[in-house]
Coordinates of C-alpha atoms and ligand atoms in Angstrom, one line a residue:
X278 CA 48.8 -26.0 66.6
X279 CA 47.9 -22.0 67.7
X280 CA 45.2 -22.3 70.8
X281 CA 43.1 -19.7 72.0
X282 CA 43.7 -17.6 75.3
X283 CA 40.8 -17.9 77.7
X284 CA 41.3 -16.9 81.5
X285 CA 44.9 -17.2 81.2
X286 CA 45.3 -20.4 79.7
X287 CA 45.8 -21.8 76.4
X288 CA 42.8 -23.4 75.0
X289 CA 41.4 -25.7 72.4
X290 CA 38.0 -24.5 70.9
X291 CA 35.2 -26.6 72.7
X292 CA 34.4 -28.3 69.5
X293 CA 37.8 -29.1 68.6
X294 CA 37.7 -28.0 65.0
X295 CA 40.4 -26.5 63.9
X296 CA 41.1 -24.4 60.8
X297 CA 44.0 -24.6 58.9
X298 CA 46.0 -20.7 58.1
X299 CA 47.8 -20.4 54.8
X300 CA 50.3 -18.5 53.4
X301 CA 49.1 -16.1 50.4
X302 CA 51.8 -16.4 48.9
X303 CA 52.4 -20.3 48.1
X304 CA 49.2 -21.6 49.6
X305 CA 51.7 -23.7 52.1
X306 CA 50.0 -24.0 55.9
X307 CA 51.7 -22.2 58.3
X308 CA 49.8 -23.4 61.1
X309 CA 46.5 -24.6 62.1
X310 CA 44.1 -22.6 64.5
X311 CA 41.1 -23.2 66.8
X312 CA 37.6 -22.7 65.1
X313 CA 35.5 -21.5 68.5
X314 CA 32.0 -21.0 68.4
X315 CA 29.5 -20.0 70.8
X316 CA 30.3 -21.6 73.9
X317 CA 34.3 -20.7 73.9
X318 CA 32.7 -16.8 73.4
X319 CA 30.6 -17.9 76.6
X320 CA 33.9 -18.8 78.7
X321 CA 35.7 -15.7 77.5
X322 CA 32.7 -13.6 78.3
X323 CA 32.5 -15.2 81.7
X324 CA 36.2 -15.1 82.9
X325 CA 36.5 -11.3 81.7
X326 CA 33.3 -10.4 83.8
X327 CA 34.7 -12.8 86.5
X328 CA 37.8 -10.6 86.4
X329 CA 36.2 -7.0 86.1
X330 CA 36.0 -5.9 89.8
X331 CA 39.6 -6.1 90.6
X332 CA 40.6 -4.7 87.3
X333 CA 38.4 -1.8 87.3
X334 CA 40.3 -1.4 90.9
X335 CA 44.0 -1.9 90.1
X336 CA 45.7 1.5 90.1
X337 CA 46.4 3.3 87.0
X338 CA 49.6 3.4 87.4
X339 CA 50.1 -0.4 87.6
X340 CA 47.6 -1.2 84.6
X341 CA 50.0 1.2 82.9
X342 CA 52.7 -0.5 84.1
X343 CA 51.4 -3.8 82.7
X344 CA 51.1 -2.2 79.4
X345 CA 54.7 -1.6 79.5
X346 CA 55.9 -4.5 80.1
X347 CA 54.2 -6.5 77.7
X348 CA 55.1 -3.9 75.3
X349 CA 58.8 -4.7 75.9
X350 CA 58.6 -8.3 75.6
X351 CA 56.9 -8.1 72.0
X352 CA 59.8 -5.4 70.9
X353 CA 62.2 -8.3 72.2
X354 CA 60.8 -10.7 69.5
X355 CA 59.5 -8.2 66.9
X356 CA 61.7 -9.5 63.7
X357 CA 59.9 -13.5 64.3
X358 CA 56.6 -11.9 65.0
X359 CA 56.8 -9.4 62.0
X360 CA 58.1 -12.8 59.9
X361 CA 54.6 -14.8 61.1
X362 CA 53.0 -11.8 60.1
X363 CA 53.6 -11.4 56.8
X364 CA 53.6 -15.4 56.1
X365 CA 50.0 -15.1 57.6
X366 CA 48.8 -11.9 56.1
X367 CA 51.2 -11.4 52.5
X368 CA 52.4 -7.9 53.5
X369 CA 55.9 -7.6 53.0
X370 CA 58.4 -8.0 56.3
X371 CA 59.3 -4.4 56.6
X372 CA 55.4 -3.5 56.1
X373 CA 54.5 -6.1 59.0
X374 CA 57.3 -4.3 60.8
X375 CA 56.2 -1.1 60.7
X376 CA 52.9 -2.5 61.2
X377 CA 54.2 -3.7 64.6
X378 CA 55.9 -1.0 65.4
X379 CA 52.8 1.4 65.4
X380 CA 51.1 -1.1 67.6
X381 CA 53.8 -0.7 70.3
X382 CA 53.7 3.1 69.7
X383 CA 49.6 2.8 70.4
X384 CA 49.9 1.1 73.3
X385 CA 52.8 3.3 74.8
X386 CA 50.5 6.1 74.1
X387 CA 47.6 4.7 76.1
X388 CA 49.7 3.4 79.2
X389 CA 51.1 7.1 79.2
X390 CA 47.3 8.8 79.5
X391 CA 46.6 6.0 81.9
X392 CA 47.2 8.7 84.9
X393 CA 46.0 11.4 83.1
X394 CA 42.3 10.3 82.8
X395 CA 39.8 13.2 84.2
X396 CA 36.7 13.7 85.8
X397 CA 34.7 16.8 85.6
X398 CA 33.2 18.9 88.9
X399 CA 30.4 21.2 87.8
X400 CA 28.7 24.5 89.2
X401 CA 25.2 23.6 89.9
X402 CA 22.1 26.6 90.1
X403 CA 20.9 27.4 93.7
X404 CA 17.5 27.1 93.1
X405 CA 16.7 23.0 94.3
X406 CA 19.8 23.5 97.3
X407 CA 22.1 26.5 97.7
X408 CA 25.1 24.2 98.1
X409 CA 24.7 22.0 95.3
X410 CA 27.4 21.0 93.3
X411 CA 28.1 18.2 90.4
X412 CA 30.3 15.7 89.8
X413 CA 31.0 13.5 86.6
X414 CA 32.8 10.1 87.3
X415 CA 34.4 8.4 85.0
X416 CA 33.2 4.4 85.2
X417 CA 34.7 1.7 83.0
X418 CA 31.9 0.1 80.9
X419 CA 32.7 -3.7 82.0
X420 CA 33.2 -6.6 79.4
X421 CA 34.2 -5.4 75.8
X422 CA 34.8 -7.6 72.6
X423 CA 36.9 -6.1 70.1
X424 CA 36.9 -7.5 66.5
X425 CA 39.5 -7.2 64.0
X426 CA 40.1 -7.4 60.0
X427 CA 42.6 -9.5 58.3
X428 CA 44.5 -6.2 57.0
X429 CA 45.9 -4.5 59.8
X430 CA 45.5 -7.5 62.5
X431 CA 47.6 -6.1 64.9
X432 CA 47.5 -2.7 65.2
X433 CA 43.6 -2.6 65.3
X434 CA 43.8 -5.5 67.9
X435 CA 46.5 -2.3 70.0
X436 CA 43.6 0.5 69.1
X437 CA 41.0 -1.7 71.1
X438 CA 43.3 -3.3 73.4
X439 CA 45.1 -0.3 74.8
X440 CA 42.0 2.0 75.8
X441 CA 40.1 -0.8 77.4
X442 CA 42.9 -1.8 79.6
X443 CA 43.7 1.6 80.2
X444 CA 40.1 2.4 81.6
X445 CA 39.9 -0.7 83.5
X446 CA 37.7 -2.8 81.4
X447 CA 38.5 -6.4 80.4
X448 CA 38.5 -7.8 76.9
X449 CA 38.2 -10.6 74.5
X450 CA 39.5 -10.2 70.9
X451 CA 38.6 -11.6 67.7
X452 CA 40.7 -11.4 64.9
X453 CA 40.0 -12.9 61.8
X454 CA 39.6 -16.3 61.0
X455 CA 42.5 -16.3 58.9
X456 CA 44.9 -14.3 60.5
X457 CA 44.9 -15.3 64.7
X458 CA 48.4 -16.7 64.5
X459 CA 51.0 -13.2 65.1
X460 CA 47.7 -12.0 67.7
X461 CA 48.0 -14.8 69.4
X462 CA 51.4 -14.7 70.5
X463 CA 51.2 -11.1 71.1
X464 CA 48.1 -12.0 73.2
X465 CA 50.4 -14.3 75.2
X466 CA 53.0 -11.8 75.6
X467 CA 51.2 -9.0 77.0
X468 CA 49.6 -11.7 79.0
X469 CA 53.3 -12.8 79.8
X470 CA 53.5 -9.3 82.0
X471 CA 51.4 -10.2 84.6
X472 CA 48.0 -9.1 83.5
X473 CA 45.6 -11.3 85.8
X474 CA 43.8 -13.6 84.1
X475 CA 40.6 -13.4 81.8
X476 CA 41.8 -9.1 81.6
X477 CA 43.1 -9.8 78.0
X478 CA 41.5 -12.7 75.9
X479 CA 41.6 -13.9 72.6
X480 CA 39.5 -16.1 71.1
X481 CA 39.8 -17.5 67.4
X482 CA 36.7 -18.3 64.7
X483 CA 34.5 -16.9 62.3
X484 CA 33.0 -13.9 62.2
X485 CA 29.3 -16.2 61.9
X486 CA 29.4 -18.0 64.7
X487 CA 32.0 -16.6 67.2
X488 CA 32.0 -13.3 66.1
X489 CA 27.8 -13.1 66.3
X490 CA 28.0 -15.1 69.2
X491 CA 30.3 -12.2 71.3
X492 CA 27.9 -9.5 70.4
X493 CA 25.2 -11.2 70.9
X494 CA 26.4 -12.2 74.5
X495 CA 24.5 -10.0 77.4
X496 CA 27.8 -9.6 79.5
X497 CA 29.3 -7.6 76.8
X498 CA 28.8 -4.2 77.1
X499 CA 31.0 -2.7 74.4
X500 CA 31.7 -3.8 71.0
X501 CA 34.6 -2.2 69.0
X502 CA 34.4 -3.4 65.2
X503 CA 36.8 -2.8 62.4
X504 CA 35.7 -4.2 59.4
X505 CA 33.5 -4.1 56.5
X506 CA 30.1 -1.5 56.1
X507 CA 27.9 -4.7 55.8
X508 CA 29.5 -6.3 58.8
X509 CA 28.9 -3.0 60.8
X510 CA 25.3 -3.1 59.8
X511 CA 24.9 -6.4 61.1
X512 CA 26.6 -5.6 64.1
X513 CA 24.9 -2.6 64.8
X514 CA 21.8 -4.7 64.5
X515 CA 22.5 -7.3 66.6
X516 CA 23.7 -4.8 69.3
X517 CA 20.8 -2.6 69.6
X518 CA 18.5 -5.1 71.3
X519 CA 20.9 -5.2 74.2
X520 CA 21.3 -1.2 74.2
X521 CA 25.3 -2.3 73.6
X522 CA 27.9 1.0 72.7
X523 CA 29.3 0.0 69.5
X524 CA 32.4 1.7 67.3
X525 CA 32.1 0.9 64.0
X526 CA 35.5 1.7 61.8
X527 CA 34.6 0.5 58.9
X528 CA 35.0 0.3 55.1
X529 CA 36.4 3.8 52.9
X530 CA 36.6 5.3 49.7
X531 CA 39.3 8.0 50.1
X532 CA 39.3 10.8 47.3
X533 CA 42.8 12.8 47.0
X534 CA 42.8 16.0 45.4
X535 CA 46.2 17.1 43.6
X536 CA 45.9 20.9 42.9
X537 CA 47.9 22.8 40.1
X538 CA 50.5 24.3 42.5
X539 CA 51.0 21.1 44.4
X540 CA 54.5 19.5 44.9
X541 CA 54.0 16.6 42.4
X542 CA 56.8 14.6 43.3
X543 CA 55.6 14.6 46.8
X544 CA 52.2 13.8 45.3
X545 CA 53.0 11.2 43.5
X546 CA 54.4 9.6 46.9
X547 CA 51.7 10.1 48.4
X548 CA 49.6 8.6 45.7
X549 CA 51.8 5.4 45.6
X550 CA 52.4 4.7 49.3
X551 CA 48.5 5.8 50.0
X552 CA 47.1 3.4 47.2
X553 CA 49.3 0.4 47.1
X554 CA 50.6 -0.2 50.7
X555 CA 49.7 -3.7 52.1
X556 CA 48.8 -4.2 48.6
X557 CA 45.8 -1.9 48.4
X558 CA 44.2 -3.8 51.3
X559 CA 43.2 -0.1 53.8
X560 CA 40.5 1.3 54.8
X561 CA 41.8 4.6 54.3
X562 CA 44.4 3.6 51.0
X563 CA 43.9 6.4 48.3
X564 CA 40.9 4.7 46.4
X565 CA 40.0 7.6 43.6
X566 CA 42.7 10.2 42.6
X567 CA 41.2 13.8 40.9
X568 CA 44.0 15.6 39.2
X569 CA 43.5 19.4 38.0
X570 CA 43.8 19.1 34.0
X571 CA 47.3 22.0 34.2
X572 CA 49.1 18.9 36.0
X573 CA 46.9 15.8 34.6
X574 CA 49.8 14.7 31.8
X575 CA 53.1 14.9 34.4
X576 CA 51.3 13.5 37.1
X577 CA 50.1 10.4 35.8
X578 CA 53.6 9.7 33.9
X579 CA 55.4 9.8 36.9
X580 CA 53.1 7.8 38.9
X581 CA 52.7 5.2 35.7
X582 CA 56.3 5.0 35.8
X583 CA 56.9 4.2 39.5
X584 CA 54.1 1.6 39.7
X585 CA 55.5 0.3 36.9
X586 CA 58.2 -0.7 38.9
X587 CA 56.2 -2.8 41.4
X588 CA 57.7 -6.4 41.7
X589 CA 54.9 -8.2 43.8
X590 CA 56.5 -11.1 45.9
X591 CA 57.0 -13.1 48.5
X592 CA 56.8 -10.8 51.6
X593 CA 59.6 -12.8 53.0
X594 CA 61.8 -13.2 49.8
X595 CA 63.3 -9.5 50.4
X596 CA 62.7 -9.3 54.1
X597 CA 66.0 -7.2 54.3
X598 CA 65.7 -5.1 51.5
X599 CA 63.8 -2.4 52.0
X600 CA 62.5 -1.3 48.4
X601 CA 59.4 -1.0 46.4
X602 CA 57.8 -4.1 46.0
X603 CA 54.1 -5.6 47.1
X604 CA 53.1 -8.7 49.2
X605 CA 50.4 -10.8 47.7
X606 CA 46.4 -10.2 48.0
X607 CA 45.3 -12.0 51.1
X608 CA 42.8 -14.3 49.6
X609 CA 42.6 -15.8 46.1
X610 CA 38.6 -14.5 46.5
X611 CA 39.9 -10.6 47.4
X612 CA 42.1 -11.2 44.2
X613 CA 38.7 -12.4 42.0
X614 CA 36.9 -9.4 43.8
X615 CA 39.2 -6.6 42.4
X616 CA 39.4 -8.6 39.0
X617 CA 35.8 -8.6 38.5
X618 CA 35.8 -4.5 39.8
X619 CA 38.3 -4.0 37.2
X620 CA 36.7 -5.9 34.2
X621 CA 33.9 -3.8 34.8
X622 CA 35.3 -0.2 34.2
X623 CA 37.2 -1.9 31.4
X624 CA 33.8 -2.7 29.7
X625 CA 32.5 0.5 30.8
X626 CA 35.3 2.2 28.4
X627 CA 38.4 2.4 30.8
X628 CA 41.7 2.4 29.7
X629 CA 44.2 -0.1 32.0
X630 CA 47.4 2.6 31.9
X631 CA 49.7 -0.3 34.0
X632 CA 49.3 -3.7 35.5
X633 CA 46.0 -5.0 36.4
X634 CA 46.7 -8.5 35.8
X635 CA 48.5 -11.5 37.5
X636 CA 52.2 -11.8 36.7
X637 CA 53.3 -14.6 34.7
X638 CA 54.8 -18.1 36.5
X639 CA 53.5 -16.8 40.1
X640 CA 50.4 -18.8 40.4
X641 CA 51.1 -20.2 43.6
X642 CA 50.3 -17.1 45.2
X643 CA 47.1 -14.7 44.8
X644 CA 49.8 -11.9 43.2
X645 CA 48.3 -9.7 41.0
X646 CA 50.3 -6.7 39.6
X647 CA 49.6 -2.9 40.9
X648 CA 47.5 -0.8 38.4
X649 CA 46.5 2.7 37.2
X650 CA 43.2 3.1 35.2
X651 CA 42.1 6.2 33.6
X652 CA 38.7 7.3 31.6
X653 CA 36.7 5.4 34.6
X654 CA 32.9 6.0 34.0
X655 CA 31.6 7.8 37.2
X656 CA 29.3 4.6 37.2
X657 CA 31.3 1.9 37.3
X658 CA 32.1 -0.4 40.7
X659 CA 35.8 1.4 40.6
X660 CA 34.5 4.0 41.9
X661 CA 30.6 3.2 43.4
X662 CA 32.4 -0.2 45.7
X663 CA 35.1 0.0 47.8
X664 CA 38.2 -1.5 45.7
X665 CA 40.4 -3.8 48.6
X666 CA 43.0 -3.8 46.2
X667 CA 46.0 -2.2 44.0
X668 CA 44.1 -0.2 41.5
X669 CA 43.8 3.4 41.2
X670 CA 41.4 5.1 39.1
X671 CA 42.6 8.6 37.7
X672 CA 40.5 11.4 37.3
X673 CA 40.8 14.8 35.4
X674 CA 38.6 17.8 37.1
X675 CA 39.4 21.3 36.2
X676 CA 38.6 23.1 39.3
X677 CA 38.1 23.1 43.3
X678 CA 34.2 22.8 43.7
X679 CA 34.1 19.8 40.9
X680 CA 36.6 17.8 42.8
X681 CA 35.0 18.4 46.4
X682 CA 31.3 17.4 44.6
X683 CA 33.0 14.3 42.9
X684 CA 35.2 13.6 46.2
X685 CA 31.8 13.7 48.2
X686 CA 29.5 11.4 45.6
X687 CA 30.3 8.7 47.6
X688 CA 28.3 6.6 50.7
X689 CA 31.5 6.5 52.4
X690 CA 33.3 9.2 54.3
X691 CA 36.8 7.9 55.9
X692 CA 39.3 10.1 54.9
X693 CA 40.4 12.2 52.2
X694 CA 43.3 14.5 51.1
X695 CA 44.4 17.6 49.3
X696 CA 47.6 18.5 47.5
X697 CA 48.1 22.0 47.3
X698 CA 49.6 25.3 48.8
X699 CA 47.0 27.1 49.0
X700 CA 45.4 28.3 51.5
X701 CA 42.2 28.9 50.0
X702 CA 41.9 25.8 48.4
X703 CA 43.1 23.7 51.9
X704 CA 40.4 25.4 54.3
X705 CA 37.8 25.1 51.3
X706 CA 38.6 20.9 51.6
X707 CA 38.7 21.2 55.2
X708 CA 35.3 22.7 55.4
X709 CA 33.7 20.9 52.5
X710 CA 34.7 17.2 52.2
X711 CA 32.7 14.6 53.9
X712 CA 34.9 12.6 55.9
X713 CA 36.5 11.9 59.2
X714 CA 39.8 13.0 58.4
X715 CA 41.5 15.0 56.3
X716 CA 45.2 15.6 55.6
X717 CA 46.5 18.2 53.6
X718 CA 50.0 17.4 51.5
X719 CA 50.2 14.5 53.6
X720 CA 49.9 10.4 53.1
X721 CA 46.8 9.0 54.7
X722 CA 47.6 7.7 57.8
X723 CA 46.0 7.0 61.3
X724 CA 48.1 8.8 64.0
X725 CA 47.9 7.4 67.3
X726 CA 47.8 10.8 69.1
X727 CA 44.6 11.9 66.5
X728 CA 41.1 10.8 66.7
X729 CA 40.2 8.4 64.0
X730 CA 36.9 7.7 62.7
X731 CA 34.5 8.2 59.5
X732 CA 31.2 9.3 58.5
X733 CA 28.4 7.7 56.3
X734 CA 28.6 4.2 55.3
X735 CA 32.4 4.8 57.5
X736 CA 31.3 4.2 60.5
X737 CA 30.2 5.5 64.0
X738 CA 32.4 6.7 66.7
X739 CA 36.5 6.9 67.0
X740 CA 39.4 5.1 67.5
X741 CA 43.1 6.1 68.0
X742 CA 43.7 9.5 70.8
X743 CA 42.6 10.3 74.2
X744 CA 39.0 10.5 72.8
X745 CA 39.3 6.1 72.2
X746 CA 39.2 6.0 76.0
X747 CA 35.8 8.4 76.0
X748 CA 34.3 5.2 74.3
X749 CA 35.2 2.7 77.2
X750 CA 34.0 4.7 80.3
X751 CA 30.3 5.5 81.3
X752 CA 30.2 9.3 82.5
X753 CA 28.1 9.1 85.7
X754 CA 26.2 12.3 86.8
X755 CA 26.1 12.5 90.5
X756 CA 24.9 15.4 92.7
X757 CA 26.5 16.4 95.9
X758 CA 22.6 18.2 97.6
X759 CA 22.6 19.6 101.1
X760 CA 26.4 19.5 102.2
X761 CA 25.8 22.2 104.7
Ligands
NAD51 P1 34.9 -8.2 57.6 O1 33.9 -7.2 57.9 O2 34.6 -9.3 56.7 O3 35.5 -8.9 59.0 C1 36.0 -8.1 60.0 C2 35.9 -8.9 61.3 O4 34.5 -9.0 61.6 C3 36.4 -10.3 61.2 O5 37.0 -10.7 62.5 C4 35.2 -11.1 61.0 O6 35.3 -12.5 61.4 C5 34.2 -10.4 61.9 N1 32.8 -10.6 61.5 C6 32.3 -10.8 60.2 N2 30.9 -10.9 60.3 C7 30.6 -10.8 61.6 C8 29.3 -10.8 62.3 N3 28.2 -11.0 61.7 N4 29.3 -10.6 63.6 C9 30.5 -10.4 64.3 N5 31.7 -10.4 63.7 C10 31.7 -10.6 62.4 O7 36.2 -7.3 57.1 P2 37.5 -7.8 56.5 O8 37.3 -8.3 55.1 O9 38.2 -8.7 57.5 O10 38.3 -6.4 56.4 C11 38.2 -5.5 55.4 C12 37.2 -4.4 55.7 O11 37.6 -3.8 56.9 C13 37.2 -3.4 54.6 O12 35.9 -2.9 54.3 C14 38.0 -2.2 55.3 O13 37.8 -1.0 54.7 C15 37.6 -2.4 56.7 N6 38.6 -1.7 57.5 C16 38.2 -0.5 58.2 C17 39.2 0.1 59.0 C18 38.8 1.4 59.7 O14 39.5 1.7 60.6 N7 37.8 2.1 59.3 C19 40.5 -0.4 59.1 C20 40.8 -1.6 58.4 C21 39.8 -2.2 57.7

């Protein structure tokens, strides 16, 4: 049985309910996991403040050296952890690898900026003391909670994980309820490295009780959420009264734009990889598609054609085989979800051009096959809800401005891209689509060395970059007066 990690120990949840984790893909426990509640949140919080004052003291170079370490002991035992990942999560092994991998790549990042952190000194005006001058410090904030989705648990446990170490604050994860088990052991590993004790926690329940009950907690002084727009609003709200800094990443509807003169084949890549990765389950997956009507016909034949192709599995079953092929959904209820999204364009007028159902004799698992949809009514929830899952609707436009207006009828603003190569059209997209990122003939994807963060219903502030570590320091203003 998986235990939480409290103060440097392994842990039971007060209560001593457990929860049992399942693999999507048969239904078959894998494990079972602590179900903590408020008073497990209570001992995190306390051990991390406990902790703070030393931490926020260690030298940089030895919190960076900590990093390290821990970093090499996961690479040591990446194959078994990417394994429990994908039995946890669905995603196929070389997904959970490369999953992995981009954790370690984070965290490398942030242990190298951990010596390179600056503070600013600043010309002050004569007029209260001729010899004035200004200085802004850089202060950790003190206890943070960072809580994580079920999609990407590990390397959005690294994007909260390596800042806050970095700029000496302590911190108590939460993944989600049903996938602690691969964040656990990495938990322990880092841990493994010598970080003192209550520095790194991890603690293991729903978002409800746990979750609420870490936000809510007056010794937490940060909160870095990925998840869901309606778990940010609650978040947000349950924040404010204690004046908490929250970063919100939350949910996306990504537009991509494929222009006339656009490399189609690379397009077409882009599409698939964007859309159907981890089984369409990203906040920043290709979720609507506008094609200019001169390339409309080739592009959607090609991309039918490769989707087509799609074998959704086992994640394990072809752990060495690198090639096309797509985990399970995570839940059977995320599976029901992007039914139900489907059925409605359907009966709206759409036209299912692939997949979009469950393939035959695979019912232990919540499979469902990947899907293209064209003639989606503007009004149905394919395009007004964020779809969590493998099915791309296909739109024709017929030029610039009516793709930008359709890309930006949206209440989210994550990401977005643009085919094309030219350089009219790119710097028109860059200035005129409402999101937090763009990328132009590129797949979406959240570099570590790039600030990351949307607008709208997306979400407030950044992950990912040196910016991340902005979020867990206070600046602190003081005035050197009267140094004669
Ligand atoms: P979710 O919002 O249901 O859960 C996310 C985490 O928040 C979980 O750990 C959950 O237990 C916790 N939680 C839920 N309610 C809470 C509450 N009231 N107080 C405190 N914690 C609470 O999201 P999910 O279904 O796990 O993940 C999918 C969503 O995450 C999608 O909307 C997706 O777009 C979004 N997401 C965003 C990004 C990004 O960087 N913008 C990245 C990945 C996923």
């Amino acid at each position: 049985m998986a235990k939480m990690y409290i103060n440097g120990e392994w842990v039971d949840a007060q209560s001593g309910v457990t929860t049992e984790i399942r693999n999507p893909s048969n239904g078959a426990v894998i494990d079972t996991a602590p179900s903590g509640d408020a008073r497990d949140a209570a001992a995190a919080v306390e051990s991390a403040k406990n902790a703070f004052k030393a931490w926020a003291a260690t030298a940089v170079e030895e919190r960076a050296r900590l990093i390290n370490k821990g970093v090499a002991l996961v690479k040591e035992q990446i194959k078994d952890l990417a394994g429990l990942l994908t039995k946890e999560q669905g995603k196929p092994f070389m997904e959970s690898m490369g999953e992995i991998n981009h954790f370690l790549h984070g965290m490398e990042f942030y242990a190298g900026l951990a010596t390179k952190v600056r503070g600013q000194q600043v010309p002050l005006p004569p007029s209260m003391n001729p010899n004035s001058y200004g200085v802004i410090m850089k202060q950790p904030v003190g206890v943070c909670a960072g809580i994580v989705p079920w999609n990407f648990p590990i390397t959005l446990m690294g994007t909260k994980v390596g800042p806050a170490m970095v700029a000496g604050c302590p911190i108590i994860i939460k993944p989600a309820s049903s996938t602690p088990l691969t964040t656990l052991k990495i938990i322990g590993l880092l841990n493994e490295a010598g970080i003192p004790p209550g520095v790194l926690n991890c603690v293991v329940g729903s978002g409800s009780t746990l979750g609420e009950a870490l936000v809510k907690h007056s010794d937490v002084r940060r909160v870095a959420l990925t998840g869901s727009s309606e778990t940010g609003k609650s978040v947000m709200q349950l924040a404010a009264p204690y004046f908490k800094r929250v970063t919100l990443e939350l949910g996306g509807s990504d537009p991509m734009i494929v222009c006339p003169d656009a490399d189609i084949s690379k397009a077409v890549s882009g599409a698939m990889i964007g859309r159907y990765w981890n089984a369409g389950q990203a906040c920043l997956a290709v979720k609507r598609l506008y094609l200019f009507e001169e390339i409309y016909d080739e592009f959607v034949e090609k991309l039918v054609a490769k989707v087509g192709r799609y074998e959704p599995g086992d994640g394990m079953s072809k752990a060495e085989k690198p090639f096309i092929r797509m985990g399970p959904l995570h839940t059977a209820a995320q599976r029901d979800e992007v039914e139900a999204q489907l059925k409605d364009a359907v009966d709206k007028g759409a036209e299912v051009l692939v997949g979009g159902n469950r393939p035959d004799g695979m019912s232990e698992g919540h499979f469902f096959k990947p899907a293209v949809v064209a003639n989606v009514n503007e009004t149905s929830k394919l395009v007004t809800e964020e779809v969590f899952g493998p099915v791309l609707p296909v739109f024709k436009v017929t030029e610039l401005d009516e793709a930008i207006a359709k890309a930006n009828n949206t209440e989210w603003g994550l990401g977005a891209s643009i085919w094309t190569n030219n350089m009219k059209y790119a710097n028109k997209a860059a200035r005129e689509i409402q999101s937090g990122m763009l990328w132009v003939n590129q797949l979406h994807f959240g570099y570590d060395e790039m600030p990351f963060g949307g607008i709208k219903a997306s979400g407030i502030g950044h992950e990912h970059g040196p910016e991340a570590l902005d979020y867990y320091f206070e600046p602190k203003s003081v005035v050197f007066g009267g140094l004669e």
